[in-house]
PDB file of C-alpha atoms in Angstrom:
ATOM      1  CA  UNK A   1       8.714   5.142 -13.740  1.00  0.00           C
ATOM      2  CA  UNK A   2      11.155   7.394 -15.344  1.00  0.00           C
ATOM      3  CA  UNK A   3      13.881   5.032 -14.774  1.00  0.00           C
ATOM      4  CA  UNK A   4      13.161   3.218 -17.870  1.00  0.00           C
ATOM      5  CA  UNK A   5      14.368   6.319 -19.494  1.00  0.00           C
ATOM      6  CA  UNK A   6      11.168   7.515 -21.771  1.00  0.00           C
ATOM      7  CA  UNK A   7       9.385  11.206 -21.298  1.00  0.00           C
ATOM      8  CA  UNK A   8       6.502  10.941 -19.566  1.00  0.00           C
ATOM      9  CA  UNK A   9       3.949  13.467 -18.333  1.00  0.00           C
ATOM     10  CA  UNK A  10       2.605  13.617 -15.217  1.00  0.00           C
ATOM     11  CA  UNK A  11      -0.298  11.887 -16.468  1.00  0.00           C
ATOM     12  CA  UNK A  12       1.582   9.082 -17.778  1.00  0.00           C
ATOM     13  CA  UNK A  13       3.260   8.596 -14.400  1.00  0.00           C
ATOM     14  CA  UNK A  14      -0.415   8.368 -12.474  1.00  0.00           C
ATOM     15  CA  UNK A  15      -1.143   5.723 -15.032  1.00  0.00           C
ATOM     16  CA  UNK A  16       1.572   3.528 -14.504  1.00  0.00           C
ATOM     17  CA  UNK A  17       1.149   3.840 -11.012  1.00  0.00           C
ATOM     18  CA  UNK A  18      -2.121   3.082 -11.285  1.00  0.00           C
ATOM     19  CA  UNK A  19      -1.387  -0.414 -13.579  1.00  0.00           C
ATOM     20  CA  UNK A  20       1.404  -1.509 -10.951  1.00  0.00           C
ATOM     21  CA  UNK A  21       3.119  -0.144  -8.055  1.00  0.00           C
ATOM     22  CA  UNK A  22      -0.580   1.134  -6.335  1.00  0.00           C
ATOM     23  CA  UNK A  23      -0.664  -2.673  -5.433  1.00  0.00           C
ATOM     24  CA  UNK A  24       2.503  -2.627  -2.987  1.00  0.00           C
ATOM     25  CA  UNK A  25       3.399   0.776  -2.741  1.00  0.00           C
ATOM     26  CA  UNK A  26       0.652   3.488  -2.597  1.00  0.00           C
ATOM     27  CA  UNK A  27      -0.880   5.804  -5.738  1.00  0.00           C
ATOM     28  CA  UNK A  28      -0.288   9.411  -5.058  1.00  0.00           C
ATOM     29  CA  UNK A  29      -2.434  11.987  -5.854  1.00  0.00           C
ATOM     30  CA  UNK A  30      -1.860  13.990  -9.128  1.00  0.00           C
ATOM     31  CA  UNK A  31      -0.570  17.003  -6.978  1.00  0.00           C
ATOM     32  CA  UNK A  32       1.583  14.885  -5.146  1.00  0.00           C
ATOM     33  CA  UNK A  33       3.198  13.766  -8.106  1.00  0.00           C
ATOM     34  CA  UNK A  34       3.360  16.946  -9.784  1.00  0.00           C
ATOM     35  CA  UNK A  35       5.349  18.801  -6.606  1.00  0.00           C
ATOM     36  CA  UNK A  36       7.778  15.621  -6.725  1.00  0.00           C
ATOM     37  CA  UNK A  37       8.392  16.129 -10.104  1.00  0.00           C
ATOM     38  CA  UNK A  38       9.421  20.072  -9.987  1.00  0.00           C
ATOM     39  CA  UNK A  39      11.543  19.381  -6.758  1.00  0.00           C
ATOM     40  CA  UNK A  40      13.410  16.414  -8.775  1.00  0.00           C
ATOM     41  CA  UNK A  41      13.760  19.300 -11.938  1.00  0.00           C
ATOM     42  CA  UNK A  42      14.785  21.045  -9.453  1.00  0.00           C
ATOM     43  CA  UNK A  43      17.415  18.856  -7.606  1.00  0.00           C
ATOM     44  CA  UNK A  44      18.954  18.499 -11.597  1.00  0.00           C
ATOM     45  CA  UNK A  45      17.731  14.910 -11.515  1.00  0.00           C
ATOM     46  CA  UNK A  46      15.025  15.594 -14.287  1.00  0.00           C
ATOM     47  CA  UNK A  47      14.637  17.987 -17.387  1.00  0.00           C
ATOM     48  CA  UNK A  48      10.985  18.582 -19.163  1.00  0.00           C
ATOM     49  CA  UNK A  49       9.830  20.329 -21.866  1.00  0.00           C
ATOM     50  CA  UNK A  50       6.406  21.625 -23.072  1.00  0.00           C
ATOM     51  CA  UNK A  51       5.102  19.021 -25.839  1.00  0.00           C
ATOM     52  CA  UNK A  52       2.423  20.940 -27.925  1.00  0.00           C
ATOM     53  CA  UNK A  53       2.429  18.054 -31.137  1.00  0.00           C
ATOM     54  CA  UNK A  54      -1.243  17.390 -29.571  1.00  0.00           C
ATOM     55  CA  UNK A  55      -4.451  19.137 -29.045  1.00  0.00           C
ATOM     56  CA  UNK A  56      -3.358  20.234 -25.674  1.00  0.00           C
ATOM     57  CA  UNK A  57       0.085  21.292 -24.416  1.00  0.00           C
ATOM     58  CA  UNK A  58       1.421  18.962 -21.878  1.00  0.00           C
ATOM     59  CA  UNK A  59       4.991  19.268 -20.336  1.00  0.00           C
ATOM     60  CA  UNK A  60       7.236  15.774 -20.936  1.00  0.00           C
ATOM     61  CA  UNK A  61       9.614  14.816 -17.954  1.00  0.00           C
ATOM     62  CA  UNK A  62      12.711  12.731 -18.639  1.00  0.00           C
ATOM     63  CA  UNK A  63      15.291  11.424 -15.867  1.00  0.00           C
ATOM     64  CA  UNK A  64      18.737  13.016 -16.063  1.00  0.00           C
ATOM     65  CA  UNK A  65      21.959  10.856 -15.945  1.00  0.00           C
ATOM     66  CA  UNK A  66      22.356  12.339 -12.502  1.00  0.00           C
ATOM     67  CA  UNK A  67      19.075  11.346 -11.879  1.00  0.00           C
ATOM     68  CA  UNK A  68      19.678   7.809 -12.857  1.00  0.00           C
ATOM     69  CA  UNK A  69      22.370   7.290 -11.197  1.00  0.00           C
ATOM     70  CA  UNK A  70      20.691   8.427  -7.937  1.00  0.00           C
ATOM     71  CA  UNK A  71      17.926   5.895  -8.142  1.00  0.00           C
ATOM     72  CA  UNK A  72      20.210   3.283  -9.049  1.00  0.00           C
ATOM     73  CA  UNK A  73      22.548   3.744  -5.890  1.00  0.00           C
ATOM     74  CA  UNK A  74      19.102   3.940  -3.783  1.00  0.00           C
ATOM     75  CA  UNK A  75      17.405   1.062  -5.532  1.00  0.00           C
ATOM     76  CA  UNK A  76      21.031  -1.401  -4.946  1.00  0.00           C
ATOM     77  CA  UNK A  77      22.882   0.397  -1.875  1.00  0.00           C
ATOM     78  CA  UNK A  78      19.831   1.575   0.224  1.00  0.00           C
ATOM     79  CA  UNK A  79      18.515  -0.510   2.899  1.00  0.00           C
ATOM     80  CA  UNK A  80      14.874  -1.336   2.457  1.00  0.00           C
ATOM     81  CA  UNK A  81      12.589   0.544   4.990  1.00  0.00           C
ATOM     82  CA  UNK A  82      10.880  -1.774   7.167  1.00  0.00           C
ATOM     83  CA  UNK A  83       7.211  -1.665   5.554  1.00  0.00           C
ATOM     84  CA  UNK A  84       4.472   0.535   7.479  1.00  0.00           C
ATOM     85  CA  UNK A  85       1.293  -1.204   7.685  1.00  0.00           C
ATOM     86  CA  UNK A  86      -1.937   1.269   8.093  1.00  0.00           C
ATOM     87  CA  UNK A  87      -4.700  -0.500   7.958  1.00  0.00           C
ATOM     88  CA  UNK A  88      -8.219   1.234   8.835  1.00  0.00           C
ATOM     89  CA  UNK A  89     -10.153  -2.306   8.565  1.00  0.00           C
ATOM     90  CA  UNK A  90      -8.089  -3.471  11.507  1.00  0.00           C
ATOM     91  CA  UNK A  91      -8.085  -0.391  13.419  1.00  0.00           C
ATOM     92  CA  UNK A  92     -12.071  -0.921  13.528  1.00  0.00           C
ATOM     93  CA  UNK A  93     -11.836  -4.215  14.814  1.00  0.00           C
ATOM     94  CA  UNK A  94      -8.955  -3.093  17.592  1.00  0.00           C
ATOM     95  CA  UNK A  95     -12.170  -0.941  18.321  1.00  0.00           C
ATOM     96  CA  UNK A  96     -14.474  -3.587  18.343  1.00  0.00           C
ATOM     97  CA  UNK A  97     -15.577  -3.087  21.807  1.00  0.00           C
ATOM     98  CA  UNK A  98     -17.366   0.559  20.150  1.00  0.00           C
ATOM     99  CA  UNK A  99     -19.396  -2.010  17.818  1.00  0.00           C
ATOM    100  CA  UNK A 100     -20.593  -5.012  17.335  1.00  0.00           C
ATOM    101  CA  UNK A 101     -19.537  -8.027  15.772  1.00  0.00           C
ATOM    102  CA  UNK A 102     -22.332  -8.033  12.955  1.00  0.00           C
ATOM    103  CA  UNK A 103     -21.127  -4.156  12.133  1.00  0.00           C
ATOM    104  CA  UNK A 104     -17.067  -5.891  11.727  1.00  0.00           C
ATOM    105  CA  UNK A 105     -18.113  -8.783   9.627  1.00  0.00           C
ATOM    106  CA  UNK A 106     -19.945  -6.774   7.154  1.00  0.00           C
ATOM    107  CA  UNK A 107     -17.397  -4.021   6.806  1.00  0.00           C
ATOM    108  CA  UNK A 108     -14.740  -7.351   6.451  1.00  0.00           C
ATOM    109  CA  UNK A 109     -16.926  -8.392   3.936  1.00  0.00           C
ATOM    110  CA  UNK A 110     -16.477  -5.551   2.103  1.00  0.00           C
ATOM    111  CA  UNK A 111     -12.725  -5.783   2.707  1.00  0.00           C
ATOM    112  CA  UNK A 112     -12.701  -8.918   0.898  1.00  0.00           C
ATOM    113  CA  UNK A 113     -14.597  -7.268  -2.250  1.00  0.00           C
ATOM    114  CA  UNK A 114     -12.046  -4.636  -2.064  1.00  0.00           C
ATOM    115  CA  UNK A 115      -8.823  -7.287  -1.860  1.00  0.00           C
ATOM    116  CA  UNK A 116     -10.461  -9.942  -4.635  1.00  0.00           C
ATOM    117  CA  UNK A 117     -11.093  -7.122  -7.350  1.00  0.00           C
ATOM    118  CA  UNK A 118      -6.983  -5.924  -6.254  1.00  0.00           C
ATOM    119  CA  UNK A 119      -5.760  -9.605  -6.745  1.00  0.00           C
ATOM    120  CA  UNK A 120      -7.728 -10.302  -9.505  1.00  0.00           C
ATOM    121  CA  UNK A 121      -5.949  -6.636 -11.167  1.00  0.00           C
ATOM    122  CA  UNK A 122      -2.726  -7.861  -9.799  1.00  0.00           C
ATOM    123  CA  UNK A 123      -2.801 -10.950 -11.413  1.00  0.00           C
ATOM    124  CA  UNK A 124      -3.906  -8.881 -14.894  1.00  0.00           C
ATOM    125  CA  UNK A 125      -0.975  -6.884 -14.419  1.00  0.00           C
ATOM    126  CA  UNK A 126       1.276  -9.483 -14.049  1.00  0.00           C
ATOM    127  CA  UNK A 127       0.168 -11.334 -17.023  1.00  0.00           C
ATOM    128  CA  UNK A 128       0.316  -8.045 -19.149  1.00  0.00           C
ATOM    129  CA  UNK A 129       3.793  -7.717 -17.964  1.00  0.00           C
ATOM    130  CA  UNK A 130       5.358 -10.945 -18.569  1.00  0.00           C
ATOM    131  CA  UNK A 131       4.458 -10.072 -22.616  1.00  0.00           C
ATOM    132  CA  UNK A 132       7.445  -7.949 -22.076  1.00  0.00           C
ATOM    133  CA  UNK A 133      10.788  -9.337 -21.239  1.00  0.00           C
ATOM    134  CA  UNK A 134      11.780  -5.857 -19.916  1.00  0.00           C
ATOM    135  CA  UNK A 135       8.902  -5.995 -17.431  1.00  0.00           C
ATOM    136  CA  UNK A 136      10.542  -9.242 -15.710  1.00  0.00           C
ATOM    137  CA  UNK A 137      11.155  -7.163 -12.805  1.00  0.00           C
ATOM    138  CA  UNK A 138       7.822  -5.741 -12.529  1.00  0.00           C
ATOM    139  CA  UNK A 139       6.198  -8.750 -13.167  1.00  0.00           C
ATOM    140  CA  UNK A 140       7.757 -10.250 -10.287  1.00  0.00           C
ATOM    141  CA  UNK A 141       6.490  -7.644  -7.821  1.00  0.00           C
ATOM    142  CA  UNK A 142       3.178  -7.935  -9.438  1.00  0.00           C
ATOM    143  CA  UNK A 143       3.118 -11.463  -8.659  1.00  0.00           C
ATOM    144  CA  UNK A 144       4.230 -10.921  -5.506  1.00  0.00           C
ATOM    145  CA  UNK A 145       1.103  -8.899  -4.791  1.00  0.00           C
ATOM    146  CA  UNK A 146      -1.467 -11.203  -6.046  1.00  0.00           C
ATOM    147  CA  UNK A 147      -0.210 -13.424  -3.658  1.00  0.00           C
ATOM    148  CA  UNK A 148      -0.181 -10.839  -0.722  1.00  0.00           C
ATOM    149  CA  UNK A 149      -3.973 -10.179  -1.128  1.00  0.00           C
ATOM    150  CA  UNK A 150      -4.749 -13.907  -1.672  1.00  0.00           C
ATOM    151  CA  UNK A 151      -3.194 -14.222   1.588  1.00  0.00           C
ATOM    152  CA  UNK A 152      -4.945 -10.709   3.062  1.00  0.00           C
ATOM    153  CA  UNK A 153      -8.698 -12.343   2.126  1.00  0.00           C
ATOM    154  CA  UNK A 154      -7.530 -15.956   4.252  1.00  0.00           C
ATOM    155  CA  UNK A 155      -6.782 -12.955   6.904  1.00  0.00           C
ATOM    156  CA  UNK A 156      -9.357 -11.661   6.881  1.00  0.00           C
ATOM    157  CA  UNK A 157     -12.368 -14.805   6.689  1.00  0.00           C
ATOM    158  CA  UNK A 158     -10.012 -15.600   9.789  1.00  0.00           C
ATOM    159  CA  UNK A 159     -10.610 -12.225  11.061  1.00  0.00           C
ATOM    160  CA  UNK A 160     -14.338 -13.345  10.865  1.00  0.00           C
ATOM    161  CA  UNK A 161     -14.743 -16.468  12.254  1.00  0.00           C
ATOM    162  CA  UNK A 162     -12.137 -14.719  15.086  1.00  0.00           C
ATOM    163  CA  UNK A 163     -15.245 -12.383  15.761  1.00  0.00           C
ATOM    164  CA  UNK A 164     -17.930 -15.448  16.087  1.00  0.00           C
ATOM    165  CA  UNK A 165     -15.258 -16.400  19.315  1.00  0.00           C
ATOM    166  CA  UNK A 166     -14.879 -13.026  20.175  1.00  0.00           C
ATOM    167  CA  UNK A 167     -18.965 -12.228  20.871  1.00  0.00           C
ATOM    168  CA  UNK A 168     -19.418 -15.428  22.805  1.00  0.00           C
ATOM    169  CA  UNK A 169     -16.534 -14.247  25.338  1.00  0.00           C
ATOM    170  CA  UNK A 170     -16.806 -10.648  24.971  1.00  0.00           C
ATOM    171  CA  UNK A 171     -19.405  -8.722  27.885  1.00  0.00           C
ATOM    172  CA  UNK A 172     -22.216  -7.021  25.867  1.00  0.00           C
ATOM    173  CA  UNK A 173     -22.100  -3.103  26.045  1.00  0.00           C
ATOM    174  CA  UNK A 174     -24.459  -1.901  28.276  1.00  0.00           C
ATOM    175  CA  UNK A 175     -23.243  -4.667  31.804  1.00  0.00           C
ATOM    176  CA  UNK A 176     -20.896  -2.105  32.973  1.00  0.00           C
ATOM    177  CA  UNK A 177     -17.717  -3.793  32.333  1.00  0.00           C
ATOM    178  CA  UNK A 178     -14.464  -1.514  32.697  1.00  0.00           C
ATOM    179  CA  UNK A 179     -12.367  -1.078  29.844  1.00  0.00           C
ATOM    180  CA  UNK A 180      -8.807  -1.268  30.253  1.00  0.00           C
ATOM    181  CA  UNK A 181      -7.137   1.836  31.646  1.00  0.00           C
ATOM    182  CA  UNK A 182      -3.712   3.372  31.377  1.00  0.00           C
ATOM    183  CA  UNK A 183      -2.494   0.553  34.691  1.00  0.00           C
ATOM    184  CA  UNK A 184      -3.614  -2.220  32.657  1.00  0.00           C
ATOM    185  CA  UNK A 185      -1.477  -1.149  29.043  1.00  0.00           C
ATOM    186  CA  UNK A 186       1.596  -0.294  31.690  1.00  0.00           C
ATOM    187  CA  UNK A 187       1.325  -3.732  32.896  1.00  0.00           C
ATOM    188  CA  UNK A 188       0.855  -5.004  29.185  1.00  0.00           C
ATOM    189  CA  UNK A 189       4.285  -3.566  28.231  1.00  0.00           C
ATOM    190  CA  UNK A 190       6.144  -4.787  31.414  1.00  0.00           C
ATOM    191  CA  UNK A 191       5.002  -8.470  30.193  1.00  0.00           C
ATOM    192  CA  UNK A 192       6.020  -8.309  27.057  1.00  0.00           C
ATOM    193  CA  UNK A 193       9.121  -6.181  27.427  1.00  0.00           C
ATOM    194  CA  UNK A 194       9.920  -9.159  30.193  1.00  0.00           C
ATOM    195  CA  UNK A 195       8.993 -12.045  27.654  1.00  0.00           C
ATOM    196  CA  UNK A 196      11.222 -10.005  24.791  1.00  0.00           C
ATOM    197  CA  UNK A 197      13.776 -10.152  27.212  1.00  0.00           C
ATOM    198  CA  UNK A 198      13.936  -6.495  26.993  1.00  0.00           C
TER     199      UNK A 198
END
């Protein structure tokens, strides 16, 4: 956020986080934010200074041009991460057989609540930010995610008629059925190490 070289306080950064990059990238926590700023001050790739013009004091970070220059070479010469996907509505299904399939489809219901209200602030974003021709950039990620959770709810109504298959094949709790033990994932990874050619 301070890349486009304008003091902001800590608050302003959670805001802007909030209005874009929370839809592709995560929205720390105000403490989070403030440590990362002191250890970029720090590092000599930010100054501040205490504003008091208002009715409260609040301390104004700016990016350094050692501090620009850092972000740039990471933002054009760093190789993207591969994306790490930690997903809690998935990790309940993957321990389906500790429910039932009525519990899933309700909580995936509630999913898709959760990812139509993100698209639908996605898409606001996006059209906020192409008023802006310095935004392009932004814009274009924020476009990019209201397509991502348009495709996350087709996912997930998937998901759910995947559960109406899954409860007509799966043994009901209770007709002692054994659940896969430590042989059965060892012979899981032999397969698909063999079938990866690995």
């Amino acid at each position: 956020m301070l890349s486009y070289q304008r003091e902001l306080s800590g608050y302003d950064i959670r805001k802007w986080l909030h209005y874009g990059v929370r839809y592709y990238y995560g929205s720390p926590a105000f403490s989070q934010i403030y440590a990362d700023l002191k250890k970029l001050e720090k590092m000599g790739f930010l100054t501040s200074r205490v504003d008091d013009a208002g009715p409260r004091n609040r301390r104004l970070y700016k990016i350094t041009p050692t501090g620009l220059d850092a972000v740039t070479r990471w933002a054009r010469d760093t190789p993207a991460d591969p994306p790490t996907l930690k997903h809690p509505a998935i990790m309940r299904v993957t321990l389906g057989h500790l429910s039932d399939p009525v519990a899933l489809k309700q909580m995936l219901e509630e999913h898709i609540v959760y990812v139509d209200e993100m698209q639908r602030d996605a898409a606001k974003g996006a059209r906020w930010a192409a008023a802006d021709p310095s935004w392009t950039y932004a814009r274009i990620a924020l476009d990019w995610a209201e397509r991502y959770y348009a495709s996350e709810r087709e996912l997930t109504l998937k998901m759910i008629k995947d559960l109406d298959e899954a409860d007509a094949s799966f043994p009901k709790m209770g007709e002692g059925i054994p659940l896969p033990g430590p042989e059965y994932w060892e012979e899981f990874e032999k397969r698909v190490a063999a079938e990866s050619g690995k």
